[in-house]
XYZ file of C-alpha atoms in Angstrom:
381
model
C 139.765 128.985 -13.941
C 137.469 131.818 -13.359
C 137.878 135.423 -14.044
C 140.866 136.966 -12.343
C 140.276 139.429 -9.687
C 139.961 143.261 -9.091
C 143.287 142.239 -5.839
C 144.731 138.780 -8.330
C 145.092 142.058 -11.429
C 146.201 144.355 -9.756
C 149.210 141.829 -8.304
C 149.789 141.576 -12.022
C 150.458 144.459 -12.615
C 151.735 145.523 -9.641
C 154.902 142.714 -8.627
C 154.745 141.419 -12.929
C 153.959 138.404 -12.748
C 150.598 135.994 -10.779
C 151.106 133.047 -9.232
C 150.610 130.100 -8.077
C 146.368 129.494 -10.538
C 144.452 126.860 -11.725
C 144.540 124.833 -14.326
C 143.713 121.866 -15.228
C 142.909 118.851 -13.296
C 145.275 116.108 -12.896
C 143.885 113.472 -15.811
C 144.468 116.947 -18.025
C 147.688 117.679 -17.430
C 148.623 114.190 -17.071
C 147.340 113.079 -21.086
C 149.729 117.095 -22.260
C 152.245 115.766 -21.459
C 151.525 112.236 -23.018
C 151.921 113.897 -25.833
C 154.299 115.991 -26.027
C 157.116 113.366 -24.649
C 155.042 111.216 -27.562
C 155.779 113.760 -30.350
C 159.344 114.832 -29.053
C 160.532 110.837 -28.769
C 159.067 110.614 -31.933
C 161.338 113.403 -33.558
C 164.647 111.919 -31.941
C 167.004 112.849 -30.487
C 168.586 116.546 -31.456
C 165.593 117.475 -33.416
C 163.760 118.582 -30.696
C 163.579 122.221 -30.870
C 161.888 121.491 -34.384
C 159.624 118.999 -32.692
C 158.871 122.196 -31.011
C 157.337 124.707 -34.017
C 154.482 125.177 -34.843
C 152.210 123.459 -32.659
C 148.880 125.112 -33.866
C 148.839 124.565 -36.726
C 149.881 120.630 -36.898
C 147.972 119.610 -33.820
C 144.495 119.985 -33.555
C 144.919 119.444 -29.472
C 146.650 121.814 -29.824
C 145.087 124.666 -30.258
C 142.253 123.527 -28.754
C 144.531 124.019 -25.217
C 145.620 127.719 -26.808
C 142.161 128.992 -26.509
C 141.057 126.480 -23.460
C 139.556 130.086 -21.707
C 141.833 128.189 -17.880
C 144.041 129.986 -19.597
C 142.972 133.099 -22.058
C 140.209 134.789 -19.225
C 142.903 134.786 -17.486
C 144.851 137.101 -19.928
C 141.656 138.208 -20.694
C 141.939 139.923 -17.197
C 145.814 141.058 -17.771
C 145.854 142.419 -21.371
C 143.085 143.241 -22.364
C 139.508 141.028 -24.622
C 141.734 140.653 -28.205
C 144.139 138.747 -27.756
C 146.137 137.157 -29.799
C 148.640 133.872 -29.908
C 152.112 135.617 -29.782
C 153.439 131.051 -30.681
C 153.401 128.839 -28.505
C 156.771 126.004 -26.640
C 157.489 123.740 -24.224
C 160.209 123.632 -21.381
C 162.080 121.630 -20.163
C 164.328 120.912 -18.095
C 167.138 117.450 -17.964
C 168.133 117.023 -13.163
C 171.321 118.118 -12.962
C 173.500 121.348 -13.403
C 170.751 123.050 -16.405
C 169.022 126.282 -15.727
C 168.967 129.778 -16.902
C 170.548 133.077 -16.269
C 168.371 135.931 -15.546
C 166.979 137.741 -18.358
C 164.171 139.657 -20.525
C 161.659 139.132 -22.926
C 160.749 141.634 -24.320
C 164.664 142.333 -25.165
C 164.704 140.283 -27.805
C 161.315 139.441 -28.910
C 160.657 141.927 -30.950
C 157.105 143.160 -29.731
C 155.988 146.717 -29.088
C 154.369 148.365 -27.691
C 155.097 145.968 -24.163
C 151.497 144.457 -23.896
C 152.420 141.130 -23.580
C 151.871 138.191 -21.031
C 153.509 134.627 -20.939
C 151.381 131.259 -19.487
C 153.691 129.164 -18.400
C 152.181 125.867 -17.591
C 153.078 123.239 -15.254
C 153.437 119.267 -17.190
C 155.006 118.276 -13.929
C 155.734 118.641 -10.424
C 158.080 122.553 -9.856
C 158.795 122.363 -6.976
C 161.881 124.885 -4.915
C 164.140 121.539 -6.318
C 163.359 121.190 -9.408
C 164.577 124.924 -10.378
C 161.025 126.616 -10.977
C 160.770 129.178 -12.241
C 162.403 133.134 -9.977
C 160.788 136.338 -10.562
C 162.404 139.832 -9.886
C 159.848 141.419 -8.180
C 158.225 144.769 -10.119
C 161.283 145.014 -12.850
C 158.600 144.619 -15.867
C 158.640 148.849 -14.769
C 162.372 149.945 -14.079
C 164.419 149.471 -17.302
C 164.768 147.364 -20.636
C 168.931 146.771 -20.268
C 170.728 145.188 -22.780
C 172.021 141.399 -22.081
C 175.148 139.305 -22.891
C 174.789 136.789 -25.392
C 177.008 134.662 -22.895
C 176.662 130.849 -24.772
C 177.207 129.560 -21.832
C 177.442 126.158 -20.343
C 174.485 124.403 -19.592
C 172.373 127.960 -19.725
C 169.606 126.910 -21.510
C 168.188 130.066 -23.023
C 169.724 129.475 -26.876
C 172.051 131.915 -26.451
C 173.042 132.335 -22.903
C 171.269 135.550 -22.629
C 172.117 137.493 -19.443
C 170.950 140.933 -18.658
C 173.925 144.132 -17.996
C 172.974 144.822 -14.861
C 173.940 144.012 -10.533
C 169.859 141.817 -9.839
C 168.988 142.706 -6.503
C 167.999 139.576 -5.253
C 166.216 141.144 -2.262
C 163.320 141.254 -4.851
C 163.378 137.682 -6.632
C 160.624 135.684 -5.259
C 159.937 132.369 -6.008
C 157.087 130.133 -8.163
C 156.572 126.597 -8.094
C 153.536 125.422 -9.357
C 151.993 122.088 -8.809
C 151.004 119.282 -11.801
C 148.352 121.325 -13.472
C 148.578 124.750 -12.265
C 150.260 128.162 -14.247
C 151.349 131.489 -13.867
C 151.655 134.872 -15.522
C 154.476 137.096 -16.862
C 155.145 139.879 -17.899
C 157.650 140.115 -21.259
C 159.861 142.829 -19.353
C 160.675 141.058 -16.210
C 163.266 139.966 -15.398
C 163.588 136.865 -14.443
C 165.450 132.762 -14.802
C 165.743 129.600 -12.744
C 168.190 127.509 -11.050
C 168.576 123.594 -12.249
C 166.733 120.353 -11.379
C 168.716 119.084 -8.349
C 165.458 116.086 -8.557
C 164.998 112.729 -10.460
C 162.214 113.839 -12.380
C 162.083 116.153 -15.388
C 160.446 120.550 -15.123
C 158.420 120.258 -17.722
C 156.034 123.121 -19.193
C 153.741 124.334 -21.787
C 155.191 127.738 -23.030
C 152.164 130.438 -24.031
C 153.078 133.954 -25.504
C 149.824 135.506 -26.032
C 149.567 139.313 -26.952
C 146.770 142.104 -27.127
C 145.721 143.311 -30.797
C 148.154 146.338 -30.749
C 150.831 144.848 -30.806
C 153.575 144.770 -33.816
C 157.062 143.116 -34.902
C 159.560 145.859 -34.931
C 162.265 142.497 -35.998
C 160.930 140.598 -38.749
C 158.175 140.722 -41.513
C 155.415 138.398 -41.655
C 154.871 137.638 -38.626
C 152.063 134.768 -37.467
C 150.254 134.701 -34.507
C 145.862 133.722 -33.590
C 143.454 134.987 -32.559
C 142.018 133.968 -29.295
C 139.465 136.747 -27.528
C 137.975 139.165 -29.109
C 138.581 140.818 -32.872
C 142.326 142.092 -34.336
C 140.964 145.791 -35.746
C 144.743 146.493 -36.040
C 146.665 143.632 -38.745
C 149.530 143.633 -37.588
C 150.283 139.670 -38.096
C 149.215 137.519 -40.739
C 146.070 135.539 -39.246
C 146.702 131.699 -38.666
C 143.631 129.322 -39.294
C 142.119 126.363 -37.361
C 144.427 122.496 -37.993
C 142.220 121.095 -41.500
C 141.911 117.753 -38.978
C 140.464 119.680 -35.723
C 137.045 118.479 -34.527
C 134.239 119.926 -34.681
C 132.279 119.702 -31.609
C 129.353 117.835 -31.320
C 126.429 120.784 -33.830
C 129.011 124.101 -34.376
C 128.932 124.509 -37.435
C 132.421 124.584 -40.194
C 134.573 127.747 -38.994
C 134.793 129.958 -41.928
C 138.468 129.777 -43.958
C 140.122 132.924 -42.714
C 140.137 135.492 -45.701
C 143.244 136.152 -47.296
C 144.081 132.437 -47.676
C 139.649 131.779 -49.361
C 140.472 133.244 -52.493
C 144.423 132.237 -53.114
C 144.541 130.860 -56.115
C 147.190 127.266 -57.220
C 149.589 129.398 -57.164
C 148.781 131.710 -54.260
C 146.933 134.358 -56.022
C 149.144 134.737 -58.860
C 147.675 133.262 -61.645
C 143.833 134.624 -60.470
C 142.329 130.454 -60.463
C 139.350 130.136 -57.905
C 139.452 126.770 -56.799
C 136.987 123.773 -57.919
C 136.912 126.137 -61.391
C 137.122 123.609 -64.184
C 137.886 121.122 -62.066
C 136.004 117.562 -61.904
C 134.124 115.760 -60.036
C 136.917 113.784 -58.218
C 138.881 117.046 -58.298
C 136.624 119.462 -57.220
C 136.475 118.026 -53.805
C 140.624 118.084 -53.439
C 140.700 121.869 -54.768
C 137.726 122.654 -52.558
C 140.682 121.682 -48.997
C 142.977 124.247 -50.675
C 140.834 126.738 -48.871
C 142.356 125.281 -45.452
C 145.768 126.097 -45.673
C 146.937 124.487 -42.414
C 148.867 120.871 -42.156
C 147.656 118.334 -40.810
C 148.706 116.652 -37.805
C 152.355 115.057 -37.655
C 154.490 113.266 -34.668
C 157.185 116.050 -35.746
C 156.001 119.575 -36.623
C 157.650 119.623 -40.159
C 157.652 117.612 -43.338
C 159.335 115.994 -45.861
C 158.224 117.937 -49.250
C 159.399 116.261 -52.833
C 158.809 118.728 -55.882
C 158.728 117.115 -58.764
C 157.678 118.347 -63.055
C 157.442 116.346 -65.922
C 160.632 118.452 -67.538
C 164.223 118.056 -66.611
C 164.280 119.168 -63.806
C 165.229 115.872 -60.920
C 162.892 115.413 -57.771
C 164.073 117.738 -54.773
C 163.023 116.521 -50.605
C 162.844 119.588 -48.324
C 162.335 120.075 -45.001
C 159.251 122.155 -44.269
C 158.415 124.119 -41.368
C 154.917 124.883 -41.050
C 154.638 128.549 -38.716
C 156.689 129.960 -41.332
C 156.233 127.938 -44.195
C 160.078 127.941 -45.240
C 161.434 125.582 -47.522
C 165.353 124.945 -47.685
C 167.310 121.949 -49.814
C 171.027 121.443 -49.234
C 171.369 120.389 -53.283
C 169.627 121.420 -57.030
C 168.337 123.940 -55.795
C 169.415 126.179 -58.437
C 167.477 123.770 -61.610
C 164.193 124.662 -59.462
C 163.259 126.801 -62.100
C 158.859 127.532 -60.357
C 159.154 130.632 -57.005
C 159.928 128.233 -54.101
C 160.441 130.253 -51.004
C 157.535 129.272 -49.756
C 154.501 126.673 -49.973
C 151.824 126.213 -48.282
C 150.876 122.010 -48.151
C 146.787 121.928 -48.229
C 145.946 117.851 -48.701
C 144.781 118.256 -45.331
C 141.181 116.467 -45.814
C 142.492 114.322 -48.283
C 142.190 110.105 -47.231
C 144.366 108.086 -45.397
C 145.946 105.355 -48.168
C 144.688 106.835 -50.643
C 146.083 109.092 -53.728
C 145.395 112.032 -55.825
C 146.973 113.714 -58.321
C 145.973 116.642 -61.184
C 147.237 116.979 -64.495
C 149.843 119.984 -64.032
C 152.198 121.463 -66.292
C 153.411 122.465 -62.864
C 156.105 121.050 -60.409
C 153.982 118.974 -57.867
C 153.747 118.524 -54.219
C 154.407 114.752 -52.607
C 153.472 115.554 -48.409
C 155.112 111.773 -47.083
C 154.476 112.536 -43.678
C 152.369 109.793 -41.489
C 149.478 111.054 -42.459
C 148.181 110.145 -46.550
C 150.861 111.482 -49.093
C 149.234 113.047 -52.160
C 150.300 114.805 -54.999
C 148.871 118.389 -56.854
C 149.895 121.617 -57.911
C 151.582 123.251 -54.952
C 150.952 126.445 -53.813
C 154.077 128.620 -54.811
C 155.068 132.827 -53.471
C 158.378 134.046 -54.306
């Protein structure tokens, strides 16, 4: 996809959306759909939401997708040269009564100013009968409405969000897409979609981008990925690339993103530097601390067991790779070490091996379909 024309950029700012735009070939689109559905299947029924969390962090192909110039170049044309990827998700509408009520994303995302745009990439045909998105032309220039959390049956939004206003349907524009095409829409535009009346699922990959001057106003510690230009504001913690991402032939290794590069095994609390005082066999493992990304897994969560030579019993935690937040249902109070956050750093280990570092502190064992590795956890308060 080349850069947008001046007329296309003007159309986006005038109408609040732009559709359709060419993006991927048929083979590329099929491969993306297969990747999504394989992750979904591996996660199991009822666990798809967890599997969708943090895709660019856990899957190298997703990291490459959010940086793809066929998406990033048009996004940069409407947002400016300096762009962050704020979140990535997929959206599947099965055949049946499910729908999406009219809503405005800006109401509840907490991103300000509203220099935010979503790229919606169709991984299946999203024709008129599949319930494609419907945009209310020009509504991004109007008020930001309050929204009711209706929790309606068959509403695909998490809380059934619906704008508190009479929507002018005469300004509605249906935006069907062929597989491999994409649309762009403004964070303030009113949009929704009808049920899917076909026999195939309607699958879309949703990539939410913002300019680097945008800040998160609702939560602390939000994270993002720099995909174009430079970040001169520092409103988000920058996410480094996955350790298992394949570099192009001849490309130099990318340096680690600070401040992660200088953190020690206690998240910078002790001042310990990676590799300092380590044996040769340990040194390569310490070096991987500098990459705080996650190994690629079928699901987007890791089961982490923390054990210790002391009387603390082993605990099993579920960890979100995007937020690094852990949760457990038993014995949490008996773990003396701080456990609010954890960063597995074992992504450079060899498949099938186990590496152990001598330590009096609790050890981490990450149980995934990747190698099982033990060593000091990166713990934070």
